[in-house]
Amino acid sequence: MLIVPYGQDQPDNARRCVVLGVGEMIASKDYSFETAFAKLGRILRDPSRAENARKVSVRLLREDGTRTACDVIEGVLDDVAVGRQRSSGANESRLGGSLTTRYDCGVHSNSTLR
C-alpha cells in the first residue's frame, strides 16, 4: 500500500500503516512520479508486506470495533458521572490524561504484529 496523506488524521493513519509494515508513505509535498515508482518497487519486491497485511487482517477480523467503541464511550460517560457526583455538582470533568491510558486501544509505534 502506498499512502500519500493530505491532512486531518491521514498522516497518523499512514504512520501506523508504516509501523505495522503494510505500507509506505510519501509526504504530499515530496510526491513525484520518481518517488512513487521507487516506493512501489520496494513494496512489490518485499514479501513481508503481504504477510504483515495478512496478520493485520486476521487481528481486525477478530475485533468487535462497534462493541469496543461503545464500551469506551460508556466508560467515559460513567467516569464523568462519577466525577460530577464526587464534586457535589461542581463543574469538574475527568476527561484528562487518565482516560487516555485507561481507554487506549490504538496502535502505537511500539506495536508488534501477533
Coordinates of N, CA and C in Angstrom, one line a residue:
M1 N 0.8 -1.2 0.0 CA 0.0 0.0 0.0 C 0.9 1.2 0.0
L2 N 0.6 2.1 -0.9 CA 1.4 3.4 -0.9 C 0.4 4.5 -0.5
I3 N 0.8 5.2 0.5 CA -0.1 6.2 1.2 C 0.5 7.6 1.0
V4 N -0.4 8.5 0.5 CA 0.0 10.0 0.4 C -1.0 10.7 1.2
P5 N -0.7 11.0 2.5 CA -1.6 11.7 3.4 C -1.7 13.2 3.1
Y6 N -2.8 13.8 3.2 CA -3.0 15.2 2.9 C -3.4 16.0 4.1
G7 N -4.1 15.4 5.1 CA -4.5 16.2 6.2 C -5.3 15.5 7.2
Q8 N -5.8 16.2 8.2 CA -6.6 15.6 9.3 C -5.8 14.5 10.0
D9 N -6.5 13.3 10.0 CA -5.9 12.1 10.6 C -5.0 11.3 9.7
Q10 N -5.0 11.7 8.4 CA -4.3 10.8 7.4 C -2.8 10.6 7.7
P11 N -2.0 11.6 8.1 CA -0.6 11.4 8.4 C -0.4 10.4 9.6
D12 N -1.3 10.4 10.6 CA -1.2 9.5 11.7 C -1.5 8.1 11.2
N13 N -2.6 8.0 10.4 CA -3.0 6.7 9.9 C -1.9 6.1 9.0
A14 N -1.3 6.9 8.2 CA -0.3 6.5 7.3 C 0.9 6.0 8.1
R15 N 1.3 6.7 9.2 CA 2.4 6.3 10.0 C 2.1 4.9 10.7
R16 N 0.9 4.7 11.1 CA 0.5 3.4 11.7 C 0.7 2.3 10.7
C17 N 0.3 2.5 9.4 CA 0.5 1.5 8.4 C 1.9 1.2 8.2
V18 N 2.8 2.2 8.2 CA 4.2 2.0 8.0 C 4.8 1.2 9.2
V19 N 4.4 1.6 10.4 CA 4.8 0.9 11.6 C 4.4 -0.6 11.6
L20 N 3.2 -0.8 11.1 CA 2.7 -2.2 11.0 C 3.3 -3.0 9.9
G21 N 4.1 -2.3 9.0 CA 4.8 -3.0 7.9 C 3.9 -3.3 6.8
V22 N 2.8 -2.6 6.6 CA 1.8 -2.9 5.5 C 1.9 -1.9 4.4
G23 N 2.6 -0.8 4.6 CA 2.6 0.2 3.6 C 3.8 1.1 3.7
E24 N 3.9 2.0 2.7 CA 5.0 3.1 2.7 C 4.2 4.4 2.5
M25 N 4.8 5.4 3.0 CA 4.2 6.8 3.0 C 5.1 7.7 2.2
I26 N 4.5 8.6 1.5 CA 5.2 9.7 0.8 C 4.4 11.0 1.3
A27 N 5.1 11.9 1.8 CA 4.5 13.2 2.2 C 4.0 13.9 0.9
S28 N 2.9 14.5 0.9 CA 2.3 15.1 -0.3 C 3.3 16.1 -0.9
K29 N 4.0 16.8 -0.2 CA 5.0 17.8 -0.7 C 6.2 17.1 -1.4
D30 N 6.4 15.8 -1.1 CA 7.5 15.1 -1.7 C 7.1 14.1 -2.8
Y31 N 5.8 14.1 -3.1 CA 5.3 13.2 -4.1 C 5.8 13.6 -5.5
S32 N 6.2 12.6 -6.2 CA 6.6 12.7 -7.7 C 6.5 11.4 -8.3
F33 N 6.5 11.3 -9.6 CA 6.5 10.0 -10.3 C 7.7 9.2 -9.8
E34 N 8.8 9.8 -9.7 CA 10.0 9.0 -9.3 C 9.9 8.5 -7.9
T35 N 9.4 9.3 -6.9 CA 9.3 8.8 -5.5 C 8.3 7.7 -5.4
A36 N 7.2 7.9 -6.1 CA 6.1 6.8 -6.1 C 6.6 5.6 -6.7
F37 N 7.3 5.7 -7.9 CA 7.8 4.5 -8.6 C 8.8 3.7 -7.7
A38 N 9.7 4.4 -7.0 CA 10.7 3.8 -6.2 C 10.0 3.1 -5.0
K39 N 9.1 3.8 -4.3 CA 8.4 3.2 -3.2 C 7.6 2.0 -3.6
L40 N 6.9 2.1 -4.7 CA 6.0 1.0 -5.2 C 6.9 -0.2 -5.5
G41 N 8.1 0.0 -6.1 CA 9.0 -1.1 -6.4 C 9.4 -1.8 -5.1
R42 N 9.8 -1.0 -4.1 CA 10.2 -1.7 -2.8 C 9.0 -2.5 -2.2
I43 N 7.8 -1.9 -2.3 CA 6.6 -2.6 -1.8 C 6.4 -4.0 -2.5
L44 N 6.5 -3.9 -3.8 CA 6.2 -5.1 -4.6 C 7.3 -6.2 -4.5
R45 N 8.5 -5.8 -4.2 CA 9.6 -6.7 -4.1 C 9.7 -7.3 -2.6
D46 N 9.0 -6.8 -1.7 CA 9.1 -7.2 -0.3 C 7.9 -8.1 0.1
P47 N 8.2 -9.4 0.2 CA 7.1 -10.4 0.5 C 6.6 -10.2 1.9
S48 N 7.3 -9.6 2.8 CA 6.8 -9.4 4.2 C 5.6 -8.5 4.2
R49 N 5.4 -7.6 3.2 CA 4.3 -6.7 3.2 C 3.0 -7.5 3.2
A50 N 2.9 -8.5 2.3 CA 1.7 -9.3 2.2 C 1.5 -10.1 3.5
E51 N 2.6 -10.6 4.1 CA 2.4 -11.4 5.3 C 2.0 -10.5 6.5
N52 N 2.5 -9.3 6.5 CA 2.1 -8.3 7.6 C 0.6 -7.9 7.4
A53 N 0.2 -7.7 6.1 CA -1.2 -7.4 5.8 C -2.1 -8.5 6.2
R54 N -1.7 -9.7 6.0 CA -2.5 -10.9 6.4 C -2.6 -10.9 8.0
K55 N -1.6 -10.7 8.7 CA -1.6 -10.7 10.2 C -2.5 -9.6 10.7
V56 N -2.4 -8.4 10.1 CA -3.3 -7.3 10.5 C -4.7 -7.6 10.2
S57 N -5.0 -8.2 9.0 CA -6.3 -8.6 8.6 C -6.9 -9.6 9.6
V58 N -6.2 -10.6 10.0 CA -6.7 -11.6 11.0 C -7.0 -10.9 12.3
R59 N -6.1 -10.0 12.8 CA -6.4 -9.3 14.0 C -7.6 -8.4 13.9
L60 N -7.8 -7.7 12.8 CA -9.0 -6.9 12.6 C -10.3 -7.7 12.6
L61 N -10.2 -8.9 11.9 CA -11.4 -9.7 11.8 C -11.8 -10.2 13.2
R62 N -10.9 -10.4 14.1 CA -11.2 -10.8 15.5 C -11.8 -9.7 16.4
E63 N -11.6 -8.5 16.0 CA -12.1 -7.4 16.8 C -13.6 -7.1 16.6
D64 N -14.2 -6.6 17.6 CA -15.6 -6.2 17.5 C -15.5 -4.6 17.7
G65 N -15.2 -3.9 16.7 CA -15.0 -2.5 16.8 C -16.2 -1.7 17.4
T66 N -17.4 -2.1 17.0 CA -18.6 -1.4 17.5 C -18.7 -1.6 19.0
R67 N -18.5 -2.8 19.4 CA -18.7 -3.1 20.9 C -17.6 -2.4 21.6
T68 N -16.3 -2.4 21.1 CA -15.2 -1.8 21.8 C -15.5 -0.3 21.9
A69 N -15.9 0.3 20.8 CA -16.2 1.8 20.9 C -17.3 2.1 21.9
C70 N -18.4 1.3 21.9 CA -19.4 1.5 22.8 C -19.0 1.4 24.3
D71 N -18.1 0.4 24.5 CA -17.6 0.2 25.9 C -16.7 1.4 26.3
V72 N -15.9 1.9 25.4 CA -15.1 3.0 25.7 C -16.0 4.2 26.0
I73 N -16.9 4.5 25.2 CA -17.8 5.7 25.4 C -18.6 5.5 26.7
E74 N -19.1 4.3 27.0 CA -19.8 4.1 28.2 C -18.9 4.3 29.4
G75 N -17.7 3.9 29.3 CA -16.7 4.1 30.4 C -16.4 5.5 30.7
V76 N -16.3 6.3 29.6 CA -16.0 7.7 29.7 C -17.2 8.4 30.4
L77 N -18.4 8.1 29.9 CA -19.6 8.7 30.5 C -19.8 8.3 32.0
D78 N -19.5 7.1 32.3 CA -19.5 6.6 33.7 C -18.5 7.5 34.5
D79 N -17.3 7.6 34.0 CA -16.3 8.4 34.7 C -16.7 9.9 34.9
V80 N -17.3 10.4 33.9 CA -17.8 11.8 34.0 C -18.9 11.9 35.1
A81 N -19.8 10.9 35.0 CA -20.9 11.0 36.0 C -20.4 10.8 37.4
V82 N -19.5 9.9 37.6 CA -18.9 9.7 39.0 C -18.1 10.9 39.4
G83 N -17.4 11.5 38.5 CA -16.7 12.8 38.8 C -17.6 13.9 39.2
R84 N -18.7 14.0 38.6 CA -19.7 15.1 39.0 C -20.3 14.8 40.3
Q85 N -20.6 13.5 40.6 CA -21.2 13.2 41.9 C -20.2 13.5 43.0
R86 N -18.9 13.2 42.9 CA -17.9 13.4 43.9 C -17.7 14.9 44.1
S87 N -17.9 15.7 43.1 CA -17.6 17.1 43.3 C -18.9 17.9 43.7
S88 N -19.9 17.2 44.0 CA -21.2 17.8 44.5 C -21.7 18.9 43.6
G89 N -21.7 18.5 42.3 CA -22.3 19.4 41.3 C -21.3 20.5 40.8
A90 N -20.1 20.5 41.2 CA -19.1 21.4 40.7 C -18.8 21.0 39.2
N91 N -18.4 22.0 38.5 CA -18.1 21.8 37.0 C -16.8 21.0 36.8
E92 N -16.7 19.8 37.4 CA -15.4 19.0 37.3 C -15.6 18.0 36.2
S93 N -14.5 17.8 35.5 CA -14.5 16.8 34.4 C -13.3 15.9 34.6
R94 N -13.5 14.6 34.4 CA -12.3 13.7 34.5 C -11.8 13.3 33.1
L95 N -12.1 14.1 32.1 CA -11.6 13.8 30.8 C -10.2 14.3 30.6
G96 N -9.3 13.8 31.4 CA -7.9 14.2 31.3 C -7.1 13.0 30.9
G97 N -5.8 13.1 31.2 CA -4.8 12.1 30.8 C -5.1 10.7 31.3
S98 N -5.8 10.5 32.5 CA -6.0 9.2 33.0 C -6.9 8.4 32.0
L99 N -7.8 9.1 31.3 CA -8.7 8.4 30.3 C -7.9 7.9 29.1
T100 N -6.9 8.7 28.8 CA -6.1 8.4 27.6 C -5.4 7.0 27.8
T101 N -4.9 6.8 29.0 CA -4.3 5.5 29.2 C -5.3 4.4 29.5
R102 N -6.3 4.7 30.3 CA -7.3 3.7 30.7 C -8.1 3.2 29.5
Y103 N -8.4 4.0 28.5 CA -9.2 3.6 27.4 C -8.5 3.5 26.1
D104 N -7.2 3.5 26.1 CA -6.4 3.5 24.9 C -6.4 2.1 24.3
C105 N -6.9 2.1 23.0 CA -6.9 0.8 22.3 C -6.4 1.0 20.9
G106 N -5.5 2.0 20.7 CA -5.0 2.3 19.4 C -3.7 1.6 19.1
V107 N -3.1 1.8 17.9 CA -1.8 1.3 17.5 C -0.8 2.3 17.8
H108 N 0.3 1.9 18.4 CA 1.4 2.8 18.8 C 2.7 2.4 18.0
S109 N 3.6 3.2 18.1 CA 4.9 3.0 17.3 C 5.6 1.7 17.8
N110 N 5.3 1.3 19.0 CA 6.0 0.1 19.5 C 5.1 -1.2 19.3
S111 N 4.0 -1.1 18.5 CA 3.1 -2.2 18.3 C 3.8 -3.3 17.5
T112 N 3.5 -4.5 17.8 CA 4.0 -5.6 17.0 C 2.9 -6.4 16.5
L113 N 3.1 -7.1 15.4 CA 2.1 -8.0 14.9 C 2.1 -9.3 15.6
R114 N 1.0 -9.9 15.9 CA 0.9 -11.2 16.5 C 0.1 -12.1 15.7

